[in-house]
mmCIF file of C-alpha atoms in Angstrom:
data_model
loop_
_atom_site.group_PDB
_atom_site.id
_atom_site.type_symbol
_atom_site.label_atom_id
_atom_site.label_comp_id
_atom_site.label_asym_id
_atom_site.label_seq_id
_atom_site.Cartn_x
_atom_site.Cartn_y
_atom_site.Cartn_z
ATOM 1 C CA UNK A 283 13.137 60.652 -52.509
ATOM 2 C CA UNK A 284 14.295 61.401 -49.005
ATOM 3 C CA UNK A 285 11.748 63.197 -46.893
ATOM 4 C CA UNK A 286 11.983 66.950 -46.936
ATOM 5 C CA UNK A 287 11.055 69.145 -44.002
ATOM 6 C CA UNK A 288 8.398 71.817 -44.452
ATOM 7 C CA UNK A 289 7.648 74.296 -41.672
ATOM 8 C CA UNK A 290 4.076 75.648 -41.637
ATOM 9 C CA UNK A 291 4.076 79.020 -39.870
ATOM 10 C CA UNK A 292 0.577 79.817 -38.647
ATOM 11 C CA UNK A 293 -0.632 76.219 -38.548
ATOM 12 C CA UNK A 294 -4.217 75.676 -37.423
ATOM 13 C CA UNK A 295 -6.210 72.800 -35.993
ATOM 14 C CA UNK A 296 -9.357 74.109 -37.736
ATOM 15 C CA UNK A 297 -10.098 71.884 -40.768
ATOM 16 C CA UNK A 298 -11.620 74.884 -42.567
ATOM 17 C CA UNK A 299 -8.347 76.871 -42.513
ATOM 18 C CA UNK A 300 -5.974 76.717 -45.468
ATOM 19 C CA UNK A 301 -3.000 76.186 -43.157
ATOM 20 C CA UNK A 302 -4.639 73.012 -41.812
ATOM 21 C CA UNK A 303 -5.380 71.784 -45.324
ATOM 22 C CA UNK A 304 -1.800 72.483 -46.394
ATOM 23 C CA UNK A 305 -0.395 70.674 -43.358
ATOM 24 C CA UNK A 306 -2.458 67.581 -44.143
ATOM 25 C CA UNK A 307 -1.720 67.657 -47.875
ATOM 26 C CA UNK A 308 2.022 68.123 -47.313
ATOM 27 C CA UNK A 309 2.032 65.066 -45.022
ATOM 28 C CA UNK A 310 0.031 63.089 -47.605
ATOM 29 C CA UNK A 311 2.670 63.979 -50.203
ATOM 30 C CA UNK A 312 5.409 62.555 -47.978
ATOM 31 C CA UNK A 313 6.890 65.701 -46.472
ATOM 32 C CA UNK A 314 7.939 65.915 -42.839
ATOM 33 C CA UNK A 315 5.811 68.772 -41.550
ATOM 34 C CA UNK A 316 6.578 70.972 -38.586
ATOM 35 C CA UNK A 317 3.586 73.110 -37.653
ATOM 36 C CA UNK A 318 4.284 76.325 -35.733
ATOM 37 C CA UNK A 319 1.656 78.041 -33.584
ATOM 38 C CA UNK A 320 2.231 79.824 -30.253
ATOM 39 C CA UNK A 321 -0.653 78.136 -28.412
ATOM 40 C CA UNK A 322 -1.340 74.729 -29.952
ATOM 41 C CA UNK A 323 0.432 71.588 -28.743
ATOM 42 C CA UNK A 324 -0.813 69.037 -31.269
ATOM 43 C CA UNK A 325 -2.629 68.925 -34.602
ATOM 44 C CA UNK A 326 -4.024 65.489 -35.423
ATOM 45 C CA UNK A 327 -1.109 63.749 -33.720
ATOM 46 C CA UNK A 328 1.577 66.036 -35.121
ATOM 47 C CA UNK A 329 3.578 67.918 -32.496
ATOM 48 C CA UNK A 330 3.263 71.684 -32.854
ATOM 49 C CA UNK A 331 6.244 73.923 -32.095
ATOM 50 C CA UNK A 332 5.415 77.152 -30.258
ATOM 51 C CA UNK A 333 7.950 79.289 -32.143
ATOM 52 C CA UNK A 334 10.282 79.290 -35.105
ATOM 53 C CA UNK A 335 13.185 79.031 -32.668
ATOM 54 C CA UNK A 336 11.833 75.581 -31.764
ATOM 55 C CA UNK A 337 11.077 74.599 -35.361
ATOM 56 C CA UNK A 338 14.599 73.520 -36.193
ATOM 57 C CA UNK A 339 14.330 69.772 -36.697
ATOM 58 C CA UNK A 340 18.077 69.282 -36.559
ATOM 59 C CA UNK A 341 18.135 69.150 -40.330
ATOM 60 C CA UNK A 342 17.741 71.578 -43.177
ATOM 61 C CA UNK A 343 14.322 73.104 -43.668
ATOM 62 C CA UNK A 344 13.340 72.659 -47.296
ATOM 63 C CA UNK A 345 10.403 75.075 -47.282
ATOM 64 C CA UNK A 346 8.879 77.598 -44.925
ATOM 65 C CA UNK A 347 5.274 78.187 -45.954
ATOM 66 C CA UNK A 348 3.591 81.240 -44.446
ATOM 67 C CA UNK A 349 0.031 81.451 -43.123
ATOM 68 C CA UNK A 350 0.208 84.575 -40.959
ATOM 69 C CA UNK A 351 -0.467 88.163 -41.932
ATOM 70 C CA UNK A 352 2.300 90.668 -42.646
ATOM 71 C CA UNK A 353 1.804 92.445 -39.316
ATOM 72 C CA UNK A 354 2.692 89.218 -37.486
ATOM 73 C CA UNK A 355 5.540 88.354 -39.843
ATOM 74 C CA UNK A 356 7.624 91.515 -39.329
ATOM 75 C CA UNK A 357 8.643 90.708 -35.724
ATOM 76 C CA UNK A 358 9.556 87.166 -36.855
ATOM 77 C CA UNK A 359 11.956 88.230 -39.610
ATOM 78 C CA UNK A 360 15.128 87.565 -37.550
ATOM 79 C CA UNK A 361 13.836 84.081 -36.648
ATOM 80 C CA UNK A 362 12.919 83.337 -40.273
ATOM 81 C CA UNK A 363 16.360 84.359 -41.518
ATOM 82 C CA UNK A 364 18.023 82.371 -38.698
ATOM 83 C CA UNK A 365 15.964 79.291 -39.668
ATOM 84 C CA UNK A 366 17.544 79.648 -43.128
ATOM 85 C CA UNK A 367 15.013 77.615 -45.125
ATOM 86 C CA UNK A 368 15.952 76.665 -48.664
ATOM 87 C CA UNK A 369 12.898 78.629 -49.828
ATOM 88 C CA UNK A 370 9.878 80.564 -48.525
ATOM 89 C CA UNK A 371 6.329 80.536 -49.869
ATOM 90 C CA UNK A 372 4.162 83.612 -49.301
ATOM 91 C CA UNK A 373 0.625 82.229 -49.443
ATOM 92 C CA UNK A 374 -2.112 84.728 -50.404
ATOM 93 C CA UNK A 375 -2.488 87.421 -47.742
ATOM 94 C CA UNK A 376 0.953 86.902 -46.189
ATOM 95 C CA UNK A 377 2.984 89.190 -48.425
ATOM 96 C CA UNK A 378 5.480 91.319 -46.482
ATOM 97 C CA UNK A 379 7.852 93.675 -48.266
ATOM 98 C CA UNK A 380 10.091 93.794 -45.170
ATOM 99 C CA UNK A 381 10.459 90.015 -45.147
ATOM 100 C CA UNK A 382 11.057 89.893 -48.905
ATOM 101 C CA UNK A 383 13.900 92.397 -48.531
ATOM 102 C CA UNK A 384 15.410 90.390 -45.660
ATOM 103 C CA UNK A 385 15.186 87.185 -47.693
ATOM 104 C CA UNK A 386 16.909 88.795 -50.676
ATOM 105 C CA UNK A 387 19.673 90.076 -48.394
ATOM 106 C CA UNK A 388 20.068 86.559 -46.923
ATOM 107 C CA UNK A 389 19.966 84.935 -50.398
ATOM 108 C CA UNK A 390 16.870 82.881 -49.522
ATOM 109 C CA UNK A 391 14.623 82.266 -52.548
ATOM 110 C CA UNK A 392 10.957 83.124 -52.146
ATOM 111 C CA UNK A 393 7.759 83.177 -54.156
ATOM 112 C CA UNK A 394 4.190 84.352 -53.872
ATOM 113 C CA UNK A 395 2.190 81.195 -54.429
ATOM 114 C CA UNK A 396 -0.410 78.917 -52.889
ATOM 115 C CA UNK A 397 0.982 75.776 -51.313
ATOM 116 C CA UNK A 398 -2.289 73.921 -51.912
ATOM 117 C CA UNK A 399 -2.368 74.783 -55.619
ATOM 118 C CA UNK A 400 1.309 73.866 -56.022
ATOM 119 C CA UNK A 401 0.698 70.477 -54.401
ATOM 120 C CA UNK A 402 -2.521 69.782 -56.342
ATOM 121 C CA UNK A 403 -0.878 70.592 -59.661
ATOM 122 C CA UNK A 404 2.351 68.707 -58.961
ATOM 123 C CA UNK A 405 4.391 71.916 -59.052
ATOM 124 C CA UNK A 406 5.466 72.161 -55.404
ATOM 125 C CA UNK A 407 9.008 71.080 -56.231
ATOM 126 C CA UNK A 408 9.194 73.301 -59.321
ATOM 127 C CA UNK A 409 7.894 76.506 -57.759
ATOM 128 C CA UNK A 410 11.305 78.185 -57.653
#
């Protein structure tokens, strides 16, 4: 399997946060992870991008997994659509009707799911 790129929007360097746990588990499962956070520079040796505009790895983004609340997502909708991931995961608490509508319009598949549960159960690839 070639490595697939997963962007983690709302990445954290706090080991207690689900976004941190997802970042680590995605890397353990062989995914290239691109954490995005406006203020962090590095998470355990992984370079953090300060915006979605800088998250483009020069290759297709397989999954965008969301770890920010809906109020922070709405202003990022144009950047999310421009990133054009193959799919978007709305982790619990990130659901945004505005983003869902934009994704439908852009023909980007999305699902409400938990990245950690999908990885732990071997269903990350099958989630869509």
